[in-house]
XYZ file of C-alpha atoms in Angstrom:
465
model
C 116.654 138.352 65.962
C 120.311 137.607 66.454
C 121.552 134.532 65.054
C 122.033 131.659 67.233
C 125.424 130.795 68.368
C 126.897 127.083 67.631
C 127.121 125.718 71.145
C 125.833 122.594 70.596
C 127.281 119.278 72.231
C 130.422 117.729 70.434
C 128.192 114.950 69.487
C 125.837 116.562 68.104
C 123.129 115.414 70.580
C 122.380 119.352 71.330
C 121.472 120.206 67.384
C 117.424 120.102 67.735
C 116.935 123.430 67.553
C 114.103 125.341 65.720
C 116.448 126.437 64.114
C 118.878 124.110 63.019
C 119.952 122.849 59.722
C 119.090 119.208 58.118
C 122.252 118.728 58.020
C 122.779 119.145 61.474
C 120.201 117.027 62.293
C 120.926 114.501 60.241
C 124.622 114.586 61.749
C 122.937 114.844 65.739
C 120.826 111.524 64.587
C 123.904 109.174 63.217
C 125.936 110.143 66.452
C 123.153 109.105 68.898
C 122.922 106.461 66.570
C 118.947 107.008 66.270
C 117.509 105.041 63.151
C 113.976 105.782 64.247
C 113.820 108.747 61.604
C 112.912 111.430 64.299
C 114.859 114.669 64.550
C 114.933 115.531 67.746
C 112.246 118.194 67.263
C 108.989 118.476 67.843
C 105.623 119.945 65.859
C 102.890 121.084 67.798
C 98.984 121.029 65.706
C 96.603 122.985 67.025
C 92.728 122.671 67.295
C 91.004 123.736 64.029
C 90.261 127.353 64.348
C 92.685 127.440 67.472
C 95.779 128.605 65.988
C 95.880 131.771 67.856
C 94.667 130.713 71.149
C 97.450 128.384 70.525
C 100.471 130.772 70.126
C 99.301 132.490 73.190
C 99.570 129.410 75.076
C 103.186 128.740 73.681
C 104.194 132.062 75.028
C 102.634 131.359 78.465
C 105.227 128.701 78.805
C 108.370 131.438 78.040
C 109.022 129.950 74.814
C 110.567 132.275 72.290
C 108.380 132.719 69.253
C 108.752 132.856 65.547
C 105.858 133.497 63.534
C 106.355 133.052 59.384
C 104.038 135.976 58.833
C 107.217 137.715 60.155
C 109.012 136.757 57.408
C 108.354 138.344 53.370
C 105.483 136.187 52.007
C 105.727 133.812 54.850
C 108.826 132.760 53.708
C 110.319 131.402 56.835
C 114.622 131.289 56.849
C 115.103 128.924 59.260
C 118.768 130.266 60.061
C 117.513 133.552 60.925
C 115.484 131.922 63.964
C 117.719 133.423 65.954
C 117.261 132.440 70.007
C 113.804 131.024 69.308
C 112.736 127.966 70.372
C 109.641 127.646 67.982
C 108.539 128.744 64.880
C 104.935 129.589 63.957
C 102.893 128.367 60.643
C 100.186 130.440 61.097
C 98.089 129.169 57.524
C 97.767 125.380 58.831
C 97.693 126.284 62.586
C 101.153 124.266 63.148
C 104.159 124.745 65.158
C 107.359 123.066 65.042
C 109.398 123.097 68.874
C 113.250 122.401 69.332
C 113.502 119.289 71.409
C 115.558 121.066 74.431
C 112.497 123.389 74.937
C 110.127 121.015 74.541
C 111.110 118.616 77.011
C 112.213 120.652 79.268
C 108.169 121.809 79.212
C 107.007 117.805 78.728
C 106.084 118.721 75.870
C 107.264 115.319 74.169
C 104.929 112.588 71.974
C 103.574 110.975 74.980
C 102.408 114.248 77.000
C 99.287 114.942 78.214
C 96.848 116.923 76.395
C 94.130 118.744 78.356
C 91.089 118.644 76.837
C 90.289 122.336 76.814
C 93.855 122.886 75.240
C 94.241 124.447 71.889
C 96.281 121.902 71.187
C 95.371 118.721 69.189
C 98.211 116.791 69.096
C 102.427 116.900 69.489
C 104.216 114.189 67.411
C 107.933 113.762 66.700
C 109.400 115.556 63.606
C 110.733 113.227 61.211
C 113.051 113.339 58.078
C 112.025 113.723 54.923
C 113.498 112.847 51.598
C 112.690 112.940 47.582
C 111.246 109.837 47.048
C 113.176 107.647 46.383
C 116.219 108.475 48.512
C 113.402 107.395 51.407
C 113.101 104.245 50.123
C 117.435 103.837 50.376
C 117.231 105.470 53.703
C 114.919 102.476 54.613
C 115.916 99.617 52.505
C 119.227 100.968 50.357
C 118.439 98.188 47.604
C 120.055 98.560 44.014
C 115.985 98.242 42.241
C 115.113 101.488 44.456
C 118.286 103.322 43.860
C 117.734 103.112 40.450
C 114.158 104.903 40.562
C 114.161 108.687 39.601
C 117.583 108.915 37.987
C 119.822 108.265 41.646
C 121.003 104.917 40.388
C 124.559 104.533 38.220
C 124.400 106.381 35.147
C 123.745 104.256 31.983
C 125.066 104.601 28.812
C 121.901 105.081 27.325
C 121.109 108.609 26.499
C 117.483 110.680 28.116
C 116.941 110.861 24.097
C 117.232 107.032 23.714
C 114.995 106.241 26.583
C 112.424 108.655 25.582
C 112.117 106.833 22.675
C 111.918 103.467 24.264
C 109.167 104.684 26.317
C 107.522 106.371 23.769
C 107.214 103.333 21.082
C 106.278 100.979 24.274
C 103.108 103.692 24.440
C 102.206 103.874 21.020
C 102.338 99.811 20.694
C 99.687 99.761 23.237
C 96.954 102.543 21.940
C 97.652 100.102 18.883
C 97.053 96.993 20.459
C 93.855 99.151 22.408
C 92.310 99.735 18.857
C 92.859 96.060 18.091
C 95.756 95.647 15.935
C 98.646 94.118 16.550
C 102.094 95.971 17.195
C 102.831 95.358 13.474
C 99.739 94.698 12.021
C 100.354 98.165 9.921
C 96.663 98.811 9.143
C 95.736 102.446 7.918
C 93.883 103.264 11.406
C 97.248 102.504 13.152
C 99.399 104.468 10.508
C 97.373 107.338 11.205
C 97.179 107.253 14.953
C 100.834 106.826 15.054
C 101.478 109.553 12.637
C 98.751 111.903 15.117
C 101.050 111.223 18.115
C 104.546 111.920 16.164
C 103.197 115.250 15.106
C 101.842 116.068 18.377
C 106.020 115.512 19.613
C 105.003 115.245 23.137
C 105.943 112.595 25.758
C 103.986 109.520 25.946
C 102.988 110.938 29.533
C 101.319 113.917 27.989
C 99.659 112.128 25.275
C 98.085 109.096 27.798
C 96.533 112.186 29.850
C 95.192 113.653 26.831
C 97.054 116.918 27.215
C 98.336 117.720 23.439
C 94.641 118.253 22.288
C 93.428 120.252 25.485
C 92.842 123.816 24.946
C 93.879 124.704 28.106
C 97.162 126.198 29.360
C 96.830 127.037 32.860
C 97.011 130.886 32.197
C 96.152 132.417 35.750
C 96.883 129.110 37.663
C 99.814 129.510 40.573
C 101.450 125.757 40.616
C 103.793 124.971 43.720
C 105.935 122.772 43.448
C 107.767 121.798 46.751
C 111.164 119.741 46.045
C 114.538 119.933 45.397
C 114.452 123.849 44.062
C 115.094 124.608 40.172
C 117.125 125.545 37.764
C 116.226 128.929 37.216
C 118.456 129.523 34.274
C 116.956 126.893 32.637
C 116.466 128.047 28.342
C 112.991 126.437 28.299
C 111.959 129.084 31.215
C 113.497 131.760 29.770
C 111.085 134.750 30.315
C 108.392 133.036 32.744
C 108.361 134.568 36.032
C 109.676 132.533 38.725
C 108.886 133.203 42.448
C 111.501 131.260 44.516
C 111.586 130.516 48.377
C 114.236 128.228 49.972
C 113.387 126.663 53.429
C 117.072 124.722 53.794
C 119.183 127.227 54.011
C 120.453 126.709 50.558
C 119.831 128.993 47.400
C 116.484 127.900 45.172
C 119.021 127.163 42.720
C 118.329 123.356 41.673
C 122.125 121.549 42.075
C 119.791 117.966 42.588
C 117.691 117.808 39.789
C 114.668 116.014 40.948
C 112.376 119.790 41.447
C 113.701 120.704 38.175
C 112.306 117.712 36.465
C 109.103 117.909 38.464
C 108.356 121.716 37.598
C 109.538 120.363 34.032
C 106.763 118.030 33.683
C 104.007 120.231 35.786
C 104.723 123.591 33.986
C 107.194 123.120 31.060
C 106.760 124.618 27.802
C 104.561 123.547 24.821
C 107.261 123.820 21.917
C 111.175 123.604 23.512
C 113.567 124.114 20.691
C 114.620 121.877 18.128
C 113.662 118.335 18.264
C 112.335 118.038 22.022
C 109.405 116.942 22.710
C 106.865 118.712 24.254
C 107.279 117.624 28.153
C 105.335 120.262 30.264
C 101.925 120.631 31.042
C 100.588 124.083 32.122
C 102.838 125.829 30.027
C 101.243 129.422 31.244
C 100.783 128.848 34.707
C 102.601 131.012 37.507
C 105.967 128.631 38.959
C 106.232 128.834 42.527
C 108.988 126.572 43.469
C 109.730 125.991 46.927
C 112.905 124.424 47.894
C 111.975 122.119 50.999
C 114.798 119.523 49.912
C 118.332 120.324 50.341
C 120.664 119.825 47.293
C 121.128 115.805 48.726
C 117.243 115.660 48.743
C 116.701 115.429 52.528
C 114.665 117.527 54.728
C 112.492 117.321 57.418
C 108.572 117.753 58.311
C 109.105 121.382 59.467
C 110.632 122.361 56.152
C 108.288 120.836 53.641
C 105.426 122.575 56.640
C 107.237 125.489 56.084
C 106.608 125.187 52.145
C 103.148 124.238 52.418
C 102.740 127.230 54.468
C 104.297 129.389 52.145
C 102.134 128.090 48.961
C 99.076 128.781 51.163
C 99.801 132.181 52.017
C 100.487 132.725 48.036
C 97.272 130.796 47.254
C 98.755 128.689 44.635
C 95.790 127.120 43.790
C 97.562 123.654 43.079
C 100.692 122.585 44.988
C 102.787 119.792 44.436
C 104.825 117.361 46.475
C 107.187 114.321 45.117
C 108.717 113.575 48.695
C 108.037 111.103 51.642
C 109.021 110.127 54.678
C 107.964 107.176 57.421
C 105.380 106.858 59.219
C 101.803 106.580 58.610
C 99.273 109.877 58.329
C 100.848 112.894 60.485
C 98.317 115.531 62.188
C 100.619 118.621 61.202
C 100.382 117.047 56.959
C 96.239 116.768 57.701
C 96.302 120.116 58.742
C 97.972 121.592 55.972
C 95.883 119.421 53.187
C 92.755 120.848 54.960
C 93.703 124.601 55.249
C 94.510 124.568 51.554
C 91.148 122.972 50.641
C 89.503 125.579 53.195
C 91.422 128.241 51.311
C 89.908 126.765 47.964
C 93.848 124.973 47.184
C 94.793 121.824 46.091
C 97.665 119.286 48.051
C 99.169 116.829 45.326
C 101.946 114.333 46.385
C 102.917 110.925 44.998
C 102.240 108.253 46.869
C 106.327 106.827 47.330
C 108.313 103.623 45.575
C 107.937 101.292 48.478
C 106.552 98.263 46.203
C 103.144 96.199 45.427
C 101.481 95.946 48.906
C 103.691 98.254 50.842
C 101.698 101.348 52.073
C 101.545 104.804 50.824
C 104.066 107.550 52.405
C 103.405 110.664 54.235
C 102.501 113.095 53.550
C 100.135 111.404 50.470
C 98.992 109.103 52.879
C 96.688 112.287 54.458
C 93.089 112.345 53.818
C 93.146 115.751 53.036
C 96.139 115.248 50.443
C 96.010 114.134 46.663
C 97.595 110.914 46.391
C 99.466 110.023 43.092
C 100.568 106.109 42.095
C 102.759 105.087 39.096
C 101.746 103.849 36.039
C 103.829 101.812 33.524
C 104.069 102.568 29.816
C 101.260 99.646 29.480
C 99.061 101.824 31.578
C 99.778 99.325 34.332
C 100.675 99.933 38.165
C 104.795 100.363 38.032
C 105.897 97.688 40.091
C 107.740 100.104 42.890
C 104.195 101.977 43.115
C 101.908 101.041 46.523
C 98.945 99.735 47.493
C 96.452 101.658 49.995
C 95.180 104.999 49.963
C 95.842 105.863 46.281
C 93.330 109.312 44.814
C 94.657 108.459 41.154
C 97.564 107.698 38.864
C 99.479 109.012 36.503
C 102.540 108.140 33.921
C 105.625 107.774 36.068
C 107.904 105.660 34.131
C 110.211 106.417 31.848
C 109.262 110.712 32.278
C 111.286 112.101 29.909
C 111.649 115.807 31.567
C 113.607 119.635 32.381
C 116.827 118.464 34.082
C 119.505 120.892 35.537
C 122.060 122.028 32.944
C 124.558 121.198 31.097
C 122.573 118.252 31.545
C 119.104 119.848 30.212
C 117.063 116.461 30.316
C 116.646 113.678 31.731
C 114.278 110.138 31.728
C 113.923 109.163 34.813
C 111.393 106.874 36.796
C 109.047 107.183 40.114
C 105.831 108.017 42.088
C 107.804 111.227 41.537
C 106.995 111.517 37.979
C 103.433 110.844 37.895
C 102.551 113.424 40.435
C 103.641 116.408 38.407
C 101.055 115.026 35.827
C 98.412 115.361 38.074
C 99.381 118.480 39.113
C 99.798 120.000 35.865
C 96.189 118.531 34.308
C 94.910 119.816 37.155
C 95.938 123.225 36.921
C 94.242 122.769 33.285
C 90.972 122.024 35.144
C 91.741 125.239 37.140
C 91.867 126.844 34.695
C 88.708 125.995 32.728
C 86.187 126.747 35.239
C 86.630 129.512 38.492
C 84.389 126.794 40.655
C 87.093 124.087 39.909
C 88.961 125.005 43.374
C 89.781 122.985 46.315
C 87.319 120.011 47.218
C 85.340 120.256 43.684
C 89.231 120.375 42.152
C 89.670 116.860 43.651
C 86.397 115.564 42.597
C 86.391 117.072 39.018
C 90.134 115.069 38.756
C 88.280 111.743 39.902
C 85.523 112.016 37.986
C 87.394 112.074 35.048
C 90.561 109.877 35.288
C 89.888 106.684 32.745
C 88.861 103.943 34.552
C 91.901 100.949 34.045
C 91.351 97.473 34.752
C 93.339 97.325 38.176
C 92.013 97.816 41.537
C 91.161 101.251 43.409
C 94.379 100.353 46.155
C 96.811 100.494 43.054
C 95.079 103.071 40.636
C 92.805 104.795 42.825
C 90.198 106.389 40.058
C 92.420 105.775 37.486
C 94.877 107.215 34.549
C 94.587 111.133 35.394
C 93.042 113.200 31.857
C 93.503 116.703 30.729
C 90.297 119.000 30.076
């Protein structure tokens, strides 16, 4: 298909297209001056089963389809749309509509939906952002901006805060055993000693992953964010299959995906002094770039993702992204056609604060959600309240960061959800059955139990096999 030509209105109010570019849409919403968090677009779920059904009936109304299984591994390039006015997601039975066609078809939020359509529901698209650029998109408060490293720059080094993170964690498997911080006795000596020779993060070590056996040889991990740094040393010589979905190379230039993939599939023994940060050090890295290199996107490009990791059957895919709103059809569709197809949704849950609600798209039934825990093992005070699966380490994640830089300590729901996706990918890995649905519940019925309640911890502190 030829590429579309740029004829949209001066103000932007014309750039809705299925094929236009977050930034354009993020441009087109500041000049209308829309602060709703809707693009302009639209996404169209169909009826379970009904996908097909449902592209015929798109066609019926002369709309100009896309489909992704058009595209090299479903891989949909959003500026190679062309004329089309919607694009297909043929895995979770989802299309997403530029707003000019779909209007002009009533096609909007507040149509009418026969009940012998294929069609289940058509909701606004909305933007979507790494976590915790949401939360300044919403509230822009100094305590947010500071989660997951987008705050000023300290003079502390990653090293330094590593370390302050990391004595913080061994002070409390002290004070679990019953001695205090200094109390020195031998027990204490040794346990510390066991944890220094181990040389991995205080993350890793709280989820038990050092003394697992496991490695997640065999296991495909997505992990749909920001991109990566694919030159990265501690990758050197793992395969890396890449897919961008913003028009803008995989290459990480954000750093948020590269710490992410750092903590879900990083290596068991980086160089020198580093300490081990990365979970399923032998798993297969499929990194999907759904966020631009400003970590926005929108619905339709993390869809787009999710589509993508289905079609690969990466049996655990990971999100550390959000966006307003509470659960979205097209999101519930997607967590339940990769639990059909035996896969496993992760994403953490967002930084909105004690008693603020979970995000999309962890706020789905059908997808993992991931809270924050402190280095005390206790609910991170940015971390929600509501539908939380689980929780994981998410402050102070010492991680992969794009070079020169290397690494970085940051802090977030962000963090912990890597966690979860790497021990789970462990789990994968230990038994075929483990897929899916009996993935979720193997991950539940193992967290350890903590002494906070199920709306903040869900089933508790996520453990390795």
């Amino acid at each position: 298909m030829a590429k579309q030509n740029k004829n949209d209105a001066p103000d932007g109010s014309g750039a809705n297209h299925a094929s236009s570019s977050i930034d354009d849409l993020l441009l087109a919403a500041l000049a209308r001056g829309d602060e709703s968090g809707d693009t302009g677009r639209y996404l169209i779920t169909f009826k379970d089963g009904a996908g097909e059904d449902g592209l015929n009936s798109l066609r019926t109304q002369g709309l100009r389809v896309a489909d992704a299984r058009d595209f090299n591994d479903q891989a949909v390039a959003f500026d190679s749309l062309g004329d089309a006015d919607t694009v297909l997601f043929p895995e979770i039975g989802v299309a997403l509509v530029g707003g000019d066609a779909a209007q002009a078809r009533s096609m909007g939020a507040a149509a009418d939906i026969a009940a012998d359509s294929p069609i289940e529901s058509i909701d606004a698209e909305r933007f979507v952002f790494a976590e915790a650029l949401y939360n300044n998109y919403l509230r822009g408060t100094a305590q947010v901006q500071e989660l997951d490293g987008f705050g000023p720059a300290t003079a502390e080094s990653p090293t330094g805060e590593y370390l302050r993170g990391f004595l913080r964690a061994a002070e409390l498997i002290a004070k679990e055993l019953g001695h205090a911080p200094n109390g020195g006795s031998q027990q204490e000596l040794d346990l510390q000693e066991e944890i220094m020779v181990l040389g991995a993060t205080w993350g890793l070590t709280a989820c038990k992953v050092p003394s697992s056996v496991r490695s997640a040889a065999g296991i495909r991990i997505a992990v749909l964010d920001t991109g990566m740094d694919l030159g990265h040393p501690d990758f050197a010589g793992r395969p890396i299959v890449g897919a961008t979905f913003v028009g803008q190379p995989v290459q990480d230039l954000h750093g948020h995906g590269t710490h992410c993939i750092g903590t879900a599939c990083g290596p068991k023994a980086p160089a020198g002094a580093t300490p081990r940060y990365g979970i399923g050090y032998r798993s297969s890295v499929y990194s999907g770039k759904v966020l631009s290199n400003s970590g926005s996107g929108s619905t339709a490009s993390v869809l787009a993702g999710m589509n993508w990791a289905i079609a690969n059957r990466c049996q655990v895919i990971s999100m550390s992204l959000g966006g307003p709103g509470g659960p979205q059809p097209a999101y519930t569709a997607a967590g339940q056609a990769a639990l059909n197809n035996g896969l496993l949704m992760i994403a953490a849950a967002g930084n909105p604060g004690a008693g603020a609600p979970a995000g999309a798209p962890a706020n789905s039934p059908t997808i993992m959600s991931v809270a924050s825990l402190d280095t005390n093992l206790a609910p991170s005070s940015y971390s929600p309240t509501g539908k939380i699966d689980i929780a994981a380490p998410g402050r102070d994640v010492f991680s992969a960061w794009p070079r020169p830089t290397r690494y970085k300590t940051i802090s977030g729901t962000s963090m912990a959800a890597p966690h979860v996706a790497g021990c789970a990918a462990l789990w994968a890995e230990s038994a075929a059955n483990l897929r899916g649905l009996a993935l979720w519940r193997k991950l539940l019925a193992t967290a350890r139990r903590l002494p906070y309640p199920v709306v903040r911890v869900g089933a508790g502190l996520v453990q390795a096999p």
